[in-house]
CSV table of C-alpha atoms in Angstrom, one decimal:
chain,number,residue,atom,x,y,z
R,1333,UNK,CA,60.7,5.1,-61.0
R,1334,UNK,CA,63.4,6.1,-58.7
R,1335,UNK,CA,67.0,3.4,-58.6
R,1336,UNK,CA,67.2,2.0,-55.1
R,1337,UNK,CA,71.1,1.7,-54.9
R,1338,UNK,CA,73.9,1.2,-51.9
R,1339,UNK,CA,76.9,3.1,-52.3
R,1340,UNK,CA,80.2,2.4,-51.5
R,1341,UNK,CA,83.0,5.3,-51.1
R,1342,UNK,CA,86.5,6.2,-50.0
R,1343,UNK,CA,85.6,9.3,-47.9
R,1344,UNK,CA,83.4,12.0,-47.2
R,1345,UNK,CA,84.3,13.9,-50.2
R,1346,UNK,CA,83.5,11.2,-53.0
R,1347,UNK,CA,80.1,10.9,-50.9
R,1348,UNK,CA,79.6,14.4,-52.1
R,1349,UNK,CA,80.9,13.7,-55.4
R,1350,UNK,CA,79.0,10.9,-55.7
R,1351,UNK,CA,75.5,12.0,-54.2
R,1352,UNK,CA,75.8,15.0,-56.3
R,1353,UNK,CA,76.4,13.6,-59.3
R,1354,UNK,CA,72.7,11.3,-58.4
R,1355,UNK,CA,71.3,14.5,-58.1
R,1356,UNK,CA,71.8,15.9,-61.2
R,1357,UNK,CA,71.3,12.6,-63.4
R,1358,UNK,CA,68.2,12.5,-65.8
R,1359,UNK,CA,68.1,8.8,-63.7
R,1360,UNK,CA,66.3,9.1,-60.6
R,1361,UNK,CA,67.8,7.6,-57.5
R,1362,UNK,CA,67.1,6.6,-54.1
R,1363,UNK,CA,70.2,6.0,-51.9
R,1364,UNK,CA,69.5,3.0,-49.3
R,1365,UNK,CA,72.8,2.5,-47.5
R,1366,UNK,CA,76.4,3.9,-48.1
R,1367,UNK,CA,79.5,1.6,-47.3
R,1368,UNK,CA,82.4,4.3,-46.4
R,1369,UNK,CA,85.1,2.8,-44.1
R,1370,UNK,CA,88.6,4.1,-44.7
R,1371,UNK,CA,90.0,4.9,-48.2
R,1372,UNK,CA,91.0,2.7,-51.3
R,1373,UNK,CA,91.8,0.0,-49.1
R,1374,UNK,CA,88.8,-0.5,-47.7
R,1375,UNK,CA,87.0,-0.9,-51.6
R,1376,UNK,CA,89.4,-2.9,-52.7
R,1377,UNK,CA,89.3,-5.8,-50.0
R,1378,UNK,CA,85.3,-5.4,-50.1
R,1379,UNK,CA,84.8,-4.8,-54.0
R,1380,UNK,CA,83.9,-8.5,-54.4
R,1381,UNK,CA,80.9,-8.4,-51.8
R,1382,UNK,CA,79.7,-5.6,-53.1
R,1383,UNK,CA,79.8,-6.9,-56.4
R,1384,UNK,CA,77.9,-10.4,-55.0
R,1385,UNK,CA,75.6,-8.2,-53.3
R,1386,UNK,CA,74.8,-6.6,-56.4
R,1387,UNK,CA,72.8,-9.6,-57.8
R,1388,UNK,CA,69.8,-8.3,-55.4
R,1389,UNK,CA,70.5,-4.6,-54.6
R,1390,UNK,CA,72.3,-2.2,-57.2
R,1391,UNK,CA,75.5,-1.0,-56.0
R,1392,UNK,CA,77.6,1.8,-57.1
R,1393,UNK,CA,81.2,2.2,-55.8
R,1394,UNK,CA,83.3,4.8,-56.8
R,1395,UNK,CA,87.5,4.3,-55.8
R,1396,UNK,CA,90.4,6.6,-57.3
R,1397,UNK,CA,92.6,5.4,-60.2
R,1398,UNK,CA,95.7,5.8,-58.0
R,1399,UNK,CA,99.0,4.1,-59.3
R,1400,UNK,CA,97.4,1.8,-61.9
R,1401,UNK,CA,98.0,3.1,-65.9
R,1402,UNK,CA,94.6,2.7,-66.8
R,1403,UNK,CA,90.8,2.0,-65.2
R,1404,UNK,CA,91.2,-1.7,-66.9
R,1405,UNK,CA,94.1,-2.4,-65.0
R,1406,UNK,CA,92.8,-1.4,-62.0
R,1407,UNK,CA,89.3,-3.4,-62.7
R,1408,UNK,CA,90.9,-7.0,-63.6
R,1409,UNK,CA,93.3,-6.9,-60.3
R,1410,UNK,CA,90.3,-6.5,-57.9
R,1411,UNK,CA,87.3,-7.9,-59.5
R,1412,UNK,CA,88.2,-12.1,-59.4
R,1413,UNK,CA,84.7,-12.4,-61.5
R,1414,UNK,CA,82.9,-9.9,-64.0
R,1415,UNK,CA,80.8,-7.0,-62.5
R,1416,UNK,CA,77.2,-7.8,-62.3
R,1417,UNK,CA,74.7,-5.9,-64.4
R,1418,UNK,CA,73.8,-3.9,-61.3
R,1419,UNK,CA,77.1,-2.8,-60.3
R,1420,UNK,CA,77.9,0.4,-61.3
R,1421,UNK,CA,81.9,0.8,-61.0
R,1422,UNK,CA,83.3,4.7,-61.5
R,1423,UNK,CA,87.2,4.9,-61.2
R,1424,UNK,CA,88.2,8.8,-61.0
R,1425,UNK,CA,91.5,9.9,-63.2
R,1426,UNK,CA,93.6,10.1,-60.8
R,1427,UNK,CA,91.4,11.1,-57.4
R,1428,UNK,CA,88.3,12.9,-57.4
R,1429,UNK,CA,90.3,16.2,-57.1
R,1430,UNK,CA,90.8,16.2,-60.7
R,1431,UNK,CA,87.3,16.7,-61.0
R,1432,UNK,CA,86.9,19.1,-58.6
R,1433,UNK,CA,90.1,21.3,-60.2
R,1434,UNK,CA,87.8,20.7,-63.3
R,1435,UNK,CA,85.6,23.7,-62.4
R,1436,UNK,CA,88.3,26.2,-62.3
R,1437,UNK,CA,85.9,28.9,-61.4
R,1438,UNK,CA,84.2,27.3,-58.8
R,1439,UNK,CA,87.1,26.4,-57.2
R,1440,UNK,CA,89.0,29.7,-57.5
R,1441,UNK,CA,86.3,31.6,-56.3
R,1442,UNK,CA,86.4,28.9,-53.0
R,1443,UNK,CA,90.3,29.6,-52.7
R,1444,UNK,CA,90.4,33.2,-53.3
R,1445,UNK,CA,92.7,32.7,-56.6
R,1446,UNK,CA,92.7,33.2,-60.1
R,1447,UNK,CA,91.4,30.9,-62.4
R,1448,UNK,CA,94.2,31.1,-64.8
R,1449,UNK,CA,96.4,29.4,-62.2
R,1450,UNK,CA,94.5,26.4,-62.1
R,1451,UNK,CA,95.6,23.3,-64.9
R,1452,UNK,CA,93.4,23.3,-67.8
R,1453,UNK,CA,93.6,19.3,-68.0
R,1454,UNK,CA,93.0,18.4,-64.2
R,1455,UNK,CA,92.9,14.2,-65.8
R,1456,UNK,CA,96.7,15.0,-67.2
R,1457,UNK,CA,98.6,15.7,-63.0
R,1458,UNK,CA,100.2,13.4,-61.5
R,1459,UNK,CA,99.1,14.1,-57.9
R,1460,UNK,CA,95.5,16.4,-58.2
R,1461,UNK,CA,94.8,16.3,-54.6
R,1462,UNK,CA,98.5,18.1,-53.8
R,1463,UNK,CA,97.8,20.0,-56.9
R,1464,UNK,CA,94.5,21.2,-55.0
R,1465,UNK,CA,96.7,21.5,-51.4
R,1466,UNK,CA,99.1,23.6,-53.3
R,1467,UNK,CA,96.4,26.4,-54.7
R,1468,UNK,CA,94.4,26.1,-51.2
R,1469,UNK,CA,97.3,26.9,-49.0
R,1470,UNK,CA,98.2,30.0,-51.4
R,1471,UNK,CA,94.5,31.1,-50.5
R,1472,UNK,CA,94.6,34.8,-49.1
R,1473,UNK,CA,92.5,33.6,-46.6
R,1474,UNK,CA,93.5,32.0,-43.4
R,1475,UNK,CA,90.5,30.0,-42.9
R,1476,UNK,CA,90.4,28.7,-46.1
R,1477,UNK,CA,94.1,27.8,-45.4
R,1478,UNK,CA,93.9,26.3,-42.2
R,1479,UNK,CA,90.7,24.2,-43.0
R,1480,UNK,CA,92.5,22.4,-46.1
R,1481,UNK,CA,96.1,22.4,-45.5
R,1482,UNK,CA,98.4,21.5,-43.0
R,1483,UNK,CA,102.5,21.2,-43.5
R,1484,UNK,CA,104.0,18.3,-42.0
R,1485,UNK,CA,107.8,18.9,-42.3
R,1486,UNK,CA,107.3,20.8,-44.9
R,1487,UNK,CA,105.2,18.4,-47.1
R,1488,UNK,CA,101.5,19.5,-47.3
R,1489,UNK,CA,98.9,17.1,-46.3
R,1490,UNK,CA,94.7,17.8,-46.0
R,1491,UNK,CA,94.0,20.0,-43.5
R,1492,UNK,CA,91.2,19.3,-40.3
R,1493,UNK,CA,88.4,20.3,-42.2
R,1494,UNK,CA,89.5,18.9,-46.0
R,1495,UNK,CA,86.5,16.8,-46.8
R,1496,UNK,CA,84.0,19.0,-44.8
R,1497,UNK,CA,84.9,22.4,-46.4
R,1498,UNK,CA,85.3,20.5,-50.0
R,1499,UNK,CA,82.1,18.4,-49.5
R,1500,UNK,CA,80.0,21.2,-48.9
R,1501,UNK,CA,81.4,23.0,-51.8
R,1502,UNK,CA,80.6,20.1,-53.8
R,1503,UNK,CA,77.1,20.0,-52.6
R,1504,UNK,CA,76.7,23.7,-53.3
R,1505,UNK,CA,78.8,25.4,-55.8
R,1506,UNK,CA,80.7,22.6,-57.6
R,1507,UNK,CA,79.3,22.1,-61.3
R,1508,UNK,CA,79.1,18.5,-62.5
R,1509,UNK,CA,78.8,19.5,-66.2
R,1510,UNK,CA,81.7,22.3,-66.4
R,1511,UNK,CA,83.8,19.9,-64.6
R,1512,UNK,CA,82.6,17.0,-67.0
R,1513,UNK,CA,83.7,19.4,-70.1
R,1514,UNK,CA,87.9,19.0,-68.8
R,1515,UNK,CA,87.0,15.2,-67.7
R,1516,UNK,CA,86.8,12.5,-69.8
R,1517,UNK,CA,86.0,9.8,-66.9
R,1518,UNK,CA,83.6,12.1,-65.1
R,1519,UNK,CA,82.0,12.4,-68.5
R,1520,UNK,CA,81.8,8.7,-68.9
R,1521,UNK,CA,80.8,8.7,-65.3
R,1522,UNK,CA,77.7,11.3,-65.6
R,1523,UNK,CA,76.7,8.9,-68.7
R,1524,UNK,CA,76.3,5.4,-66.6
R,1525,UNK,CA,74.2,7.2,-64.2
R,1526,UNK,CA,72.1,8.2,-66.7
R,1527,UNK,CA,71.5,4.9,-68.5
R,1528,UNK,CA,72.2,3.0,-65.2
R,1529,UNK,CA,68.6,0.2,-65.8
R,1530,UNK,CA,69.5,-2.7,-62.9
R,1531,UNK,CA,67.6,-5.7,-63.6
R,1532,UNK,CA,66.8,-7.1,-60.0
R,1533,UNK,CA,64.5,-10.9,-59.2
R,1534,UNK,CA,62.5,-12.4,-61.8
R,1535,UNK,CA,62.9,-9.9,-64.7
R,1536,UNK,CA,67.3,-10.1,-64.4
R,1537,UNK,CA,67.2,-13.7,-66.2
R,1538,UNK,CA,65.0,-12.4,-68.9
C-alpha cells in the first residue's frame, strides 16, 4: 500500500530531488500536496505546522544544512517540540548540490567536462551550489552556460533556467544510488524513505 504524504521544499530543484528519490524507494508513495514557497526561510517559519499537521497526514520536508555544524543543531533550533512519528525530516550536507556533484558522471556529461574535475567528497565543500556554478559556467557550451550561470559583478549566481535545466536532469539522468555512494546524508536519506511506516488515526496510539 502506497504512503499518502505532503511535501514541503525550498525550490524546484529539491522537488526533483525529492520526488525522485520517492520514485526509486522500495516504499511506495503517493504525493498529495507539496508546500514550496520561497527557500529555507519559508521551512523554517512553517516547520512547526507541518510537524502538527503530521499527526493526521505524513509529511516529509526536506531544507539544506546551510550555516549550522551539524543536522542536530539545525533540528533543536527549529523544531520547539519532537517530530511526530509521521514526519519525515531530510537535511542535505550542505545544499542539495552536493548530491547532485555526487554523480560526477552524470553531471559532467550535463556540463560538457571531465569528470576528474569534479570533488570526490561533494558533503566535505563549503559552498556546493558555487562549486556546481563554477563547473557549469566552464561548460563549452553556451546554453548550458547561460541557462545556469549568471555573473553579477563578477560573483556567479544561478542562472534563468538553474532549477529547470537541473530538475529535469534530476528527473532523467541523475542517479540516486551513485550519488548516495559519495553522500553519507543522502544515504541516510534513501534509508528513511525506505522504512518510512506512518501510523495515522486509531492504529498511531497502539
Amino acid at each position: 500500500m502506497a504512503v499518502s504524504a505532503n511535501l514541503a521544499v525550498e525550490d524546484e530543484l529539491s522537488e526533483a530531488i525529492l520526488r525522485r528519490l520517492l520514485a526509486e524507494s522500495s516504499q511506495k508513495y503517493h504525493v498529495r500536496v507539496v508546500y514550496s514557497g520561497g527557500g529555507y526561510g519559508y521551512i523554517k517559519k512553517n516547520i512547526g505546522r507541518y510537524n502538527a499537521a503530521a499527526r493526521h497526514t505524513p509529511f516529509i520536508v526536506m531544507t539544506d544544512l546551510d550555516t549550522y555544524a551539524c543536522p542536530p543543531e539545525l533540528i533543536a533550533d527549529w523544531l520547539a517540540v519532537p517530530a511526530e512519528q509521521n514526519f519525515l525530516f531530510s537535511i542535505a550536507i550542505r545544499e542539495p548540490e552536493a548530491w547532485i556533484l555526487a554523480d560526477r558522471a552524470a553531471i559532467a556529461k550535463l556540463l560538457g567536462i571531465s569528470a576528474a574535475i569534479i570533488p570526490l567528497t561533494p558533503e566535505a565543500i563549503e559552498d556546493p551550489k558555487l562549486t556546481l556554478l563554477t563547473l557549469a559556467n566552464r561548460s563549452p557550451s553556451s546554453r548550458i552556460r547561460e541557462s545556469l550561470v549568471r555573473s553579477d559583478f563578477g560573483s556567479l549566481k544561478q542562472g534563468p533556467d538553474y532549477n529547470g535545466m537541473l530538475a529535469v536532469f534530476v528527473a532523467k539522468s541523475w542517479s540516486p544510488s551513485r550519488a548516495a555512494q559519495k553522500c553519507p546524508s543522502l544515504h541516510r536519506m534513501r534509508k528513511r524513505l525506505n522504512d518510512f511506516t506512518p501510523r495515522i488515526g486509531p492504529q498511531a496510539s497502539n
